[in-house]
Amino acid sequence: MAVHTSQSVVKAAGENVARGRSRGTGTPPPKPGRIRRALSVYWYAWAMVAPVVVVIGVIIGYPLVRGIYLSMTDADERNVARSIGVNEIPATYEFVGADNYIDALTGSQFLDTLGWTLVWTVSCVSVTFVLGMALANILNRRIAGRSAYRMALILPWAIPGFVSVFAWRFLYNEERGLLNKVLGGAGIDAVPWLNDPTWAKFAVIAVNVWLGIPFMMVALLGGLQSIPSEQYEAAEMDGATAWQRFRHITLPGLRPVSTTVVLLSTIWTFNMFPVIFLLTRGGPGEATQILVTQAYKFSFEISPRDYAQSSTWGVLILVLLMLFAVVYRRVLRSQGDNW
C-alpha cells in the first residue's frame, strides 16, 4: 500500500512538471534587453525628453544630412531648383561623390586657410586662458573694490558681440581711430591695423581675446573657489613658495574646470564667425579668412554661389572638430582624468 502511494505521488509530480513545461513555466523567462529595461524603468524620463530630441533632430539633423548630400554634388546657383515668377525650374546638379573633398584637401586654398585657422585658434585660446587664469587668481584674493573689478571685467561678456566688434573697428580706424591718435600724440606713425595682413591678424586676435576673457575668468574663478583653503594653509606652513602652491595645488585643483573650458573655447574660437566677418571680412585680401568665413563666402558672396563647395568645407570643419574632441578626450583619459 505504501509503495503504491509513493508511486502515485511521483507520477502526479511528473505530470505537474510536464504540464508546467508545456505551459512554458518550467524554465525561467529570458531576461529583457538593456534597452527594454531602460524603457520600462525610465519611461517617464524618456517621454519627457522625446519632444526635445525630435525637435533637435529636425532642426540639426536635416540641415546636416542635407549639407552632407550637397557636398557630394556640383550644386551651385545656376543648377539648383529655383522659381522665376510663376515658372519652376528643377534642379540639374549631379552627384560627384568625393570629388569636392579631394579637391579641397589637395588644393592650396583649404590648407592655407586651415593653417591660419589653427594659428588663430591656438593663439586666442592660449592667451585667453593665461589672462583669465591671472585675473581669476587676482580676484580670488581679498582686495579693495573686488566686486567692482569683477563687474568691469565681465562687461565685455554682457555687451552684444557685434556691438563690441563695431566699437573695436572704430578704434582700429587708421585715420580717425583712438589708437592711432594716441600713437600720434606720442610721435609714432599711424598703424594700418586692418589694412596690413600682419597687423590685421594681431587685431582680430586681440578682439577675440578681449571677448573671451570674461568667460574664462569666471569659469576659472569658480574652480579656484572650490579648492579648499586648508590646502594652501598647510602648504604655506610647510614652507612652500607661491609658485609651488600654484603648481601643486592650484593647477591640479583647476584641472576639471580647465579641461572643459579649453575644449569649449577651442570649438567656439575655431568657428568664431562674427569677429572675422564684422571686423575684416576676411581681409585684407584673404589674410584673416578662417574656414567658417570662407565657407560662408562660397555660399553668399561669390558669383555664382557655390553651395557644394560651401557644404564640403562645412562638413570638413565638423570632422576636424570631432577628431579634436576625440583626441582631446583620449589624452585626458591617458592622464587619469575621467572626462
mmCIF file of C-alpha atoms in Angstrom:
data_model
loop_
_atom_site.group_PDB
_atom_site.id
_atom_site.type_symbol
_atom_site.label_atom_id
_atom_site.label_comp_id
_atom_site.label_asym_id
_atom_site.label_seq_id
_atom_site.Cartn_x
_atom_site.Cartn_y
_atom_site.Cartn_z
ATOM 1 C CA MET A 1 0.000 0.000 0.000
ATOM 2 C CA ALA A 2 2.822 2.408 0.870
ATOM 3 C CA VAL A 3 4.675 1.537 -2.339
ATOM 4 C CA HIS A 4 1.584 2.157 -4.373
ATOM 5 C CA THR A 5 1.035 5.564 -2.697
ATOM 6 C CA SER A 6 4.615 6.744 -3.301
ATOM 7 C CA GLN A 7 4.390 5.673 -6.952
ATOM 8 C CA SER A 8 1.210 7.723 -7.324
ATOM 9 C CA VAL A 9 2.893 10.785 -5.774
ATOM 10 C CA VAL A 10 5.875 10.509 -8.117
ATOM 11 C CA LYS A 11 3.593 10.052 -11.095
ATOM 12 C CA ALA A 12 1.490 13.098 -10.143
ATOM 13 C CA ALA A 13 4.613 15.213 -9.669
ATOM 14 C CA GLY A 14 5.893 14.143 -13.071
ATOM 15 C CA GLU A 15 2.582 15.064 -14.663
ATOM 16 C CA ASN A 16 2.681 18.509 -12.976
ATOM 17 C CA VAL A 17 6.211 19.147 -14.215
ATOM 18 C CA ALA A 18 5.218 18.102 -17.723
ATOM 19 C CA ARG A 19 2.178 20.378 -17.643
ATOM 20 C CA GLY A 20 4.358 23.214 -16.337
ATOM 21 C CA ARG A 21 6.853 22.739 -19.145
ATOM 22 C CA SER A 22 4.077 22.611 -21.684
ATOM 23 C CA ARG A 23 2.795 25.917 -20.342
ATOM 24 C CA GLY A 24 6.273 27.454 -20.522
ATOM 25 C CA THR A 25 6.687 27.804 -16.752
ATOM 26 C CA GLY A 26 9.273 25.091 -16.302
ATOM 27 C CA THR A 27 12.186 27.296 -17.426
ATOM 28 C CA PRO A 28 12.798 30.865 -16.304
ATOM 29 C CA PRO A 29 11.720 33.543 -18.816
ATOM 30 C CA PRO A 30 14.519 35.280 -20.729
ATOM 31 C CA LYS A 31 15.813 38.491 -19.205
ATOM 32 C CA PRO A 32 14.760 41.675 -21.019
ATOM 33 C CA GLY A 33 17.406 43.503 -23.004
ATOM 34 C CA ARG A 34 19.238 46.587 -21.803
ATOM 35 C CA ILE A 35 17.169 48.990 -23.899
ATOM 36 C CA ARG A 36 13.924 47.329 -22.840
ATOM 37 C CA ARG A 37 14.879 47.549 -19.157
ATOM 38 C CA ALA A 38 15.810 51.217 -19.542
ATOM 39 C CA LEU A 39 12.493 51.974 -21.229
ATOM 40 C CA SER A 40 10.489 50.104 -18.597
ATOM 41 C CA VAL A 41 12.277 51.780 -15.673
ATOM 42 C CA TYR A 42 12.811 55.285 -17.058
ATOM 43 C CA TRP A 43 9.807 55.530 -19.358
ATOM 44 C CA TYR A 44 8.685 58.838 -17.845
ATOM 45 C CA ALA A 45 12.083 60.473 -18.399
ATOM 46 C CA TRP A 46 12.177 59.197 -21.981
ATOM 47 C CA ALA A 47 8.680 60.559 -22.572
ATOM 48 C CA MET A 48 9.739 63.994 -21.328
ATOM 49 C CA VAL A 49 12.936 64.022 -23.392
ATOM 50 C CA ALA A 50 11.384 62.684 -26.602
ATOM 51 C CA PRO A 51 9.872 66.007 -27.843
ATOM 52 C CA VAL A 52 13.204 67.794 -27.366
ATOM 53 C CA VAL A 53 15.060 65.023 -29.190
ATOM 54 C CA VAL A 54 12.600 65.208 -32.085
ATOM 55 C CA VAL A 55 12.890 68.988 -32.370
ATOM 56 C CA ILE A 56 16.694 68.909 -32.224
ATOM 57 C CA GLY A 57 16.716 66.108 -34.775
ATOM 58 C CA VAL A 58 14.637 68.175 -37.168
ATOM 59 C CA ILE A 59 16.494 71.448 -36.604
ATOM 60 C CA ILE A 60 20.015 69.995 -36.656
ATOM 61 C CA GLY A 61 19.659 66.595 -38.284
ATOM 62 C CA TYR A 62 18.003 67.661 -41.525
ATOM 63 C CA PRO A 63 20.450 70.517 -42.346
ATOM 64 C CA LEU A 64 23.355 68.226 -41.503
ATOM 65 C CA VAL A 65 22.147 65.433 -43.785
ATOM 66 C CA ARG A 66 21.283 67.948 -46.497
ATOM 67 C CA GLY A 67 24.716 69.544 -46.242
ATOM 68 C CA ILE A 68 26.481 66.194 -46.491
ATOM 69 C CA TYR A 69 24.422 65.359 -49.572
ATOM 70 C CA LEU A 70 25.132 68.709 -51.256
ATOM 71 C CA SER A 71 28.847 68.278 -50.558
ATOM 72 C CA MET A 72 28.756 65.257 -52.859
ATOM 73 C CA THR A 73 27.190 67.149 -55.761
ATOM 74 C CA ASP A 74 28.150 70.024 -58.048
ATOM 75 C CA ALA A 75 25.285 72.230 -56.811
ATOM 76 C CA ASP A 76 25.646 75.962 -57.350
ATOM 77 C CA GLU A 77 23.435 78.966 -58.001
ATOM 78 C CA ARG A 78 22.872 78.031 -61.631
ATOM 79 C CA ASN A 79 21.717 74.429 -61.300
ATOM 80 C CA VAL A 80 19.662 74.262 -58.083
ATOM 81 C CA ALA A 81 15.863 74.278 -58.105
ATOM 82 C CA ARG A 82 14.506 77.815 -58.166
ATOM 83 C CA SER A 83 11.464 79.880 -59.041
ATOM 84 C CA ILE A 84 11.370 82.707 -61.593
ATOM 85 C CA GLY A 85 7.970 84.308 -61.440
ATOM 86 C CA VAL A 86 5.434 81.521 -61.928
ATOM 87 C CA ASN A 87 7.989 79.238 -63.564
ATOM 88 C CA GLU A 88 9.518 76.438 -61.514
ATOM 89 C CA ILE A 89 12.994 75.413 -62.712
ATOM 90 C CA PRO A 90 14.012 71.949 -61.492
ATOM 91 C CA ALA A 91 17.436 71.134 -60.142
ATOM 92 C CA THR A 92 20.012 69.898 -62.643
ATOM 93 C CA TYR A 93 23.030 69.350 -60.411
ATOM 94 C CA GLU A 94 24.671 65.932 -60.436
ATOM 95 C CA PHE A 95 26.187 63.585 -57.882
ATOM 96 C CA VAL A 96 30.007 63.710 -57.983
ATOM 97 C CA GLY A 97 30.908 61.610 -54.951
ATOM 98 C CA ALA A 98 34.059 62.579 -53.060
ATOM 99 C CA ASP A 99 35.451 64.858 -55.790
ATOM 100 C CA ASN A 100 34.768 68.012 -53.765
ATOM 101 C CA TYR A 101 36.614 66.621 -50.751
ATOM 102 C CA ILE A 102 39.573 65.556 -52.877
ATOM 103 C CA ASP A 103 39.753 68.999 -54.494
ATOM 104 C CA ALA A 104 39.553 70.739 -51.113
ATOM 105 C CA LEU A 105 42.133 68.587 -49.352
ATOM 106 C CA THR A 106 44.597 68.687 -52.249
ATOM 107 C CA GLY A 107 44.151 72.371 -53.058
ATOM 108 C CA SER A 108 46.192 75.167 -51.546
ATOM 109 C CA GLN A 109 43.217 77.316 -50.529
ATOM 110 C CA PHE A 110 41.827 74.926 -47.931
ATOM 111 C CA LEU A 111 45.231 74.063 -46.482
ATOM 112 C CA ASP A 112 46.328 77.706 -46.275
ATOM 113 C CA THR A 113 43.063 78.702 -44.625
ATOM 114 C CA LEU A 114 43.313 75.748 -42.248
ATOM 115 C CA GLY A 115 46.830 76.799 -41.258
ATOM 116 C CA TRP A 116 45.750 80.316 -40.310
ATOM 117 C CA THR A 117 42.634 78.937 -38.570
ATOM 118 C CA LEU A 118 44.827 76.735 -36.368
ATOM 119 C CA VAL A 119 47.164 79.650 -35.571
ATOM 120 C CA TRP A 120 44.155 81.843 -34.799
ATOM 121 C CA THR A 121 42.569 79.202 -32.545
ATOM 122 C CA VAL A 122 45.714 78.256 -30.613
ATOM 123 C CA SER A 123 46.736 81.901 -30.122
ATOM 124 C CA CYS A 124 43.331 83.040 -28.913
ATOM 125 C CA VAL A 125 42.743 80.091 -26.580
ATOM 126 C CA SER A 126 46.260 80.228 -25.110
ATOM 127 C CA VAL A 127 46.270 83.975 -24.444
ATOM 128 C CA THR A 128 42.702 83.911 -23.155
ATOM 129 C CA PHE A 129 43.473 81.055 -20.769
ATOM 130 C CA VAL A 130 46.631 82.688 -19.393
ATOM 131 C CA LEU A 131 44.988 86.093 -18.882
ATOM 132 C CA GLY A 132 41.816 84.532 -17.492
ATOM 133 C CA MET A 133 43.884 82.496 -15.047
ATOM 134 C CA ALA A 134 45.834 85.568 -13.920
ATOM 135 C CA LEU A 135 42.720 87.685 -13.421
ATOM 136 C CA ALA A 136 40.912 84.853 -11.634
ATOM 137 C CA ASN A 137 43.810 84.490 -9.195
ATOM 138 C CA ILE A 138 43.813 88.230 -8.532
ATOM 139 C CA LEU A 139 40.046 88.402 -7.979
ATOM 140 C CA ASN A 140 40.125 85.344 -5.734
ATOM 141 C CA ARG A 141 42.049 87.348 -3.143
ATOM 142 C CA ARG A 142 40.628 89.862 -0.690
ATOM 143 C CA ILE A 143 41.370 93.195 -2.349
ATOM 144 C CA ALA A 144 39.638 96.537 -2.094
ATOM 145 C CA GLY A 145 36.930 97.009 -4.710
ATOM 146 C CA ARG A 146 36.929 93.354 -5.751
ATOM 147 C CA SER A 147 33.229 93.405 -6.709
ATOM 148 C CA ALA A 148 33.714 96.475 -8.904
ATOM 149 C CA TYR A 149 36.657 94.852 -10.660
ATOM 150 C CA ARG A 150 34.636 91.711 -11.294
ATOM 151 C CA MET A 151 31.780 93.678 -12.823
ATOM 152 C CA ALA A 152 34.173 95.669 -15.015
ATOM 153 C CA LEU A 153 35.906 92.528 -16.286
ATOM 154 C CA ILE A 154 32.602 90.796 -17.027
ATOM 155 C CA LEU A 155 31.378 93.812 -19.020
ATOM 156 C CA PRO A 156 32.710 92.592 -22.412
ATOM 157 C CA TRP A 157 30.658 89.426 -21.906
ATOM 158 C CA ALA A 158 27.471 91.412 -21.252
ATOM 159 C CA ILE A 159 27.746 93.597 -24.355
ATOM 160 C CA PRO A 160 26.409 92.027 -27.593
ATOM 161 C CA GLY A 161 29.255 90.707 -29.704
ATOM 162 C CA PHE A 162 28.515 92.734 -32.810
ATOM 163 C CA VAL A 163 28.452 95.962 -30.762
ATOM 164 C CA SER A 164 31.877 95.156 -29.319
ATOM 165 C CA VAL A 165 33.313 94.362 -32.747
ATOM 166 C CA PHE A 166 31.999 97.585 -34.254
ATOM 167 C CA ALA A 167 33.478 99.544 -31.335
ATOM 168 C CA TRP A 168 36.858 97.916 -31.939
ATOM 169 C CA ARG A 169 36.540 98.609 -35.660
ATOM 170 C CA PHE A 170 36.185 102.295 -34.835
ATOM 171 C CA LEU A 171 39.208 102.139 -32.521
ATOM 172 C CA TYR A 172 41.259 100.496 -35.293
ATOM 173 C CA ASN A 173 40.366 103.148 -37.879
ATOM 174 C CA GLU A 174 43.635 104.245 -39.474
ATOM 175 C CA GLU A 175 42.717 107.926 -39.808
ATOM 176 C CA ARG A 176 40.222 108.675 -37.037
ATOM 177 C CA GLY A 177 40.724 105.763 -34.635
ATOM 178 C CA LEU A 178 41.545 106.396 -30.993
ATOM 179 C CA LEU A 179 44.519 104.025 -31.022
ATOM 180 C CA ASN A 180 46.312 105.869 -33.805
ATOM 181 C CA LYS A 181 45.526 109.215 -32.197
ATOM 182 C CA VAL A 182 47.194 108.041 -29.001
ATOM 183 C CA LEU A 183 50.186 106.801 -31.013
ATOM 184 C CA GLY A 184 50.292 110.080 -32.922
ATOM 185 C CA GLY A 185 50.391 112.009 -29.659
ATOM 186 C CA ALA A 186 53.480 110.003 -28.739
ATOM 187 C CA GLY A 187 55.131 110.756 -32.072
ATOM 188 C CA ILE A 188 54.523 107.299 -33.583
ATOM 189 C CA ASP A 189 53.229 106.891 -37.118
ATOM 190 C CA ALA A 190 49.719 105.594 -37.640
ATOM 191 C CA VAL A 191 49.427 101.805 -37.796
ATOM 192 C CA PRO A 192 47.310 100.240 -40.592
ATOM 193 C CA TRP A 193 45.536 97.944 -38.157
ATOM 194 C CA LEU A 194 43.032 96.489 -40.613
ATOM 195 C CA ASN A 195 44.778 97.216 -43.919
ATOM 196 C CA ASP A 196 48.012 95.303 -43.374
ATOM 197 C CA PRO A 197 47.867 91.468 -43.313
ATOM 198 C CA THR A 198 50.136 91.088 -40.279
ATOM 199 C CA TRP A 199 48.552 93.858 -38.228
ATOM 200 C CA ALA A 200 45.081 92.629 -39.171
ATOM 201 C CA LYS A 201 45.868 89.214 -37.720
ATOM 202 C CA PHE A 202 47.045 90.760 -34.464
ATOM 203 C CA ALA A 203 43.936 92.944 -34.436
ATOM 204 C CA VAL A 204 41.414 90.115 -34.765
ATOM 205 C CA ILE A 205 43.236 88.025 -32.151
ATOM 206 C CA ALA A 206 43.187 90.947 -29.713
ATOM 207 C CA VAL A 207 39.446 91.479 -30.163
ATOM 208 C CA ASN A 208 38.623 87.804 -29.726
ATOM 209 C CA VAL A 209 40.804 87.587 -26.615
ATOM 210 C CA TRP A 210 39.042 90.637 -25.186
ATOM 211 C CA LEU A 211 35.672 88.962 -25.795
ATOM 212 C CA GLY A 212 36.752 85.570 -24.416
ATOM 213 C CA ILE A 213 38.466 86.630 -21.180
ATOM 214 C CA PRO A 214 35.246 87.096 -19.114
ATOM 215 C CA PHE A 215 34.047 83.522 -19.707
ATOM 216 C CA MET A 216 37.471 82.068 -18.972
ATOM 217 C CA MET A 217 37.915 84.223 -15.880
ATOM 218 C CA VAL A 218 34.502 83.416 -14.387
ATOM 219 C CA ALA A 219 34.888 79.669 -15.012
ATOM 220 C CA LEU A 220 38.380 79.540 -13.507
ATOM 221 C CA LEU A 221 37.353 81.762 -10.601
ATOM 222 C CA GLY A 222 34.614 79.276 -9.750
ATOM 223 C CA GLY A 223 37.195 76.498 -9.893
ATOM 224 C CA LEU A 224 39.554 78.395 -7.593
ATOM 225 C CA GLN A 225 36.828 78.942 -5.025
ATOM 226 C CA SER A 226 36.122 75.210 -4.948
ATOM 227 C CA ILE A 227 39.693 74.402 -3.826
ATOM 228 C CA PRO A 228 39.798 74.023 -0.006
ATOM 229 C CA SER A 229 41.728 76.847 1.633
ATOM 230 C CA GLU A 230 43.177 74.355 4.141
ATOM 231 C CA GLN A 231 45.457 73.013 1.419
ATOM 232 C CA TYR A 232 47.056 76.428 0.893
ATOM 233 C CA GLU A 233 47.399 76.970 4.639
ATOM 234 C CA ALA A 234 49.080 73.599 5.131
ATOM 235 C CA ALA A 235 51.428 74.178 2.196
ATOM 236 C CA GLU A 236 52.344 77.629 3.496
ATOM 237 C CA MET A 237 53.080 76.225 6.940
ATOM 238 C CA ASP A 238 55.352 73.625 5.297
ATOM 239 C CA GLY A 239 57.332 76.447 3.672
ATOM 240 C CA ALA A 240 56.017 76.117 0.096
ATOM 241 C CA THR A 241 56.599 79.173 -2.070
ATOM 242 C CA ALA A 242 53.822 80.921 -4.033
ATOM 243 C CA TRP A 243 54.932 79.212 -7.248
ATOM 244 C CA GLN A 244 54.979 75.790 -5.560
ATOM 245 C CA ARG A 245 51.471 76.337 -4.190
ATOM 246 C CA PHE A 246 50.265 77.384 -7.616
ATOM 247 C CA ARG A 247 51.921 74.420 -9.323
ATOM 248 C CA HIS A 248 50.987 71.673 -6.874
ATOM 249 C CA ILE A 249 47.616 72.900 -5.565
ATOM 250 C CA THR A 250 46.044 75.427 -7.926
ATOM 251 C CA LEU A 251 46.732 73.751 -11.258
ATOM 252 C CA PRO A 252 45.651 70.228 -10.160
ATOM 253 C CA GLY A 253 42.582 71.699 -8.468
ATOM 254 C CA LEU A 254 41.593 73.553 -11.643
ATOM 255 C CA ARG A 255 42.085 70.581 -13.969
ATOM 256 C CA PRO A 256 38.393 69.519 -14.080
ATOM 257 C CA VAL A 257 37.327 73.077 -14.945
ATOM 258 C CA SER A 258 40.205 73.970 -17.241
ATOM 259 C CA THR A 259 39.820 70.858 -19.413
ATOM 260 C CA THR A 260 36.191 71.752 -20.105
ATOM 261 C CA VAL A 261 36.707 75.456 -20.750
ATOM 262 C CA VAL A 262 39.676 74.802 -23.051
ATOM 263 C CA LEU A 263 37.585 72.406 -25.132
ATOM 264 C CA LEU A 264 34.638 74.796 -25.334
ATOM 265 C CA SER A 265 36.863 77.780 -26.077
ATOM 266 C CA THR A 266 38.629 75.863 -28.841
ATOM 267 C CA ILE A 267 35.365 74.932 -30.547
ATOM 268 C CA TRP A 268 33.962 78.446 -30.227
ATOM 269 C CA THR A 269 37.136 80.109 -31.481
ATOM 270 C CA PHE A 270 37.521 77.687 -34.387
ATOM 271 C CA ASN A 271 34.027 78.745 -35.526
ATOM 272 C CA MET A 272 34.205 82.400 -34.429
ATOM 273 C CA PHE A 273 32.424 83.910 -37.402
ATOM 274 C CA PRO A 274 31.335 87.370 -36.056
ATOM 275 C CA VAL A 275 34.787 88.728 -35.148
ATOM 276 C CA ILE A 276 36.400 87.934 -38.501
ATOM 277 C CA PHE A 277 33.400 88.803 -40.645
ATOM 278 C CA LEU A 278 32.444 92.076 -38.963
ATOM 279 C CA LEU A 279 35.976 93.323 -38.348
ATOM 280 C CA THR A 280 37.877 92.469 -41.528
ATOM 281 C CA ARG A 281 35.500 90.345 -43.686
ATOM 282 C CA GLY A 282 38.474 88.035 -44.091
ATOM 283 C CA GLY A 283 40.743 90.751 -45.457
ATOM 284 C CA PRO A 284 42.892 92.381 -46.400
ATOM 285 C CA GLY A 285 42.718 90.000 -49.320
ATOM 286 C CA GLU A 286 42.330 86.574 -47.696
ATOM 287 C CA ALA A 287 44.768 87.221 -44.836
ATOM 288 C CA THR A 288 42.342 86.717 -41.938
ATOM 289 C CA GLN A 289 39.916 84.319 -43.606
ATOM 290 C CA ILE A 290 39.193 81.284 -41.426
ATOM 291 C CA LEU A 291 37.403 78.130 -42.512
ATOM 292 C CA VAL A 292 33.931 79.140 -41.409
ATOM 293 C CA THR A 293 34.052 82.592 -43.031
ATOM 294 C CA GLN A 294 35.391 81.091 -46.255
ATOM 295 C CA ALA A 295 32.528 78.575 -46.287
ATOM 296 C CA TYR A 296 30.121 81.500 -45.860
ATOM 297 C CA LYS A 297 31.823 83.321 -48.721
ATOM 298 C CA PHE A 298 31.271 80.381 -51.058
ATOM 299 C CA SER A 299 27.517 80.422 -50.374
ATOM 300 C CA PHE A 300 26.726 84.126 -50.158
ATOM 301 C CA GLU A 301 29.438 86.346 -51.640
ATOM 302 C CA ILE A 302 30.990 84.855 -54.760
ATOM 303 C CA SER A 303 29.101 84.568 -58.045
ATOM 304 C CA PRO A 304 27.807 82.049 -58.874
ATOM 305 C CA ARG A 305 27.244 80.862 -55.330
ATOM 306 C CA ASP A 306 28.939 77.511 -54.802
ATOM 307 C CA TYR A 307 26.721 75.553 -52.440
ATOM 308 C CA ALA A 308 28.596 72.289 -52.945
ATOM 309 C CA GLN A 309 31.952 73.806 -52.016
ATOM 310 C CA SER A 310 30.464 75.564 -49.006
ATOM 311 C CA SER A 311 28.879 72.330 -47.787
ATOM 312 C CA THR A 312 32.157 70.487 -48.295
ATOM 313 C CA TRP A 313 34.041 72.961 -46.138
ATOM 314 C CA GLY A 314 31.295 72.800 -43.506
ATOM 315 C CA VAL A 315 31.499 69.009 -43.300
ATOM 316 C CA LEU A 316 35.298 69.166 -43.068
ATOM 317 C CA ILE A 317 35.022 71.677 -40.214
ATOM 318 C CA LEU A 318 32.692 69.295 -38.375
ATOM 319 C CA VAL A 319 35.046 66.350 -38.934
ATOM 320 C CA LEU A 320 38.067 68.315 -37.721
ATOM 321 C CA LEU A 321 36.324 69.398 -34.522
ATOM 322 C CA MET A 322 35.081 65.863 -33.855
ATOM 323 C CA LEU A 323 38.591 64.479 -34.322
ATOM 324 C CA PHE A 324 39.950 67.119 -31.969
ATOM 325 C CA ALA A 325 37.341 66.243 -29.320
ATOM 326 C CA VAL A 326 38.121 62.520 -29.584
ATOM 327 C CA VAL A 327 41.890 63.023 -29.353
ATOM 328 C CA TYR A 328 41.476 65.538 -26.532
ATOM 329 C CA ARG A 329 39.356 63.086 -24.556
ATOM 330 C CA ARG A 330 41.814 60.232 -25.058
ATOM 331 C CA VAL A 331 44.721 62.393 -23.923
ATOM 332 C CA LEU A 332 42.840 63.360 -20.779
ATOM 333 C CA ARG A 333 41.883 59.764 -20.047
ATOM 334 C CA SER A 334 45.505 58.673 -20.519
ATOM 335 C CA GLN A 335 46.413 61.226 -17.827
ATOM 336 C CA GLY A 336 43.885 59.733 -15.429
ATOM 337 C CA ASP A 337 41.035 62.220 -15.905
ATOM 338 C CA ASN A 338 37.539 60.729 -16.041
ATOM 339 C CA TRP A 339 36.103 63.042 -18.667
#
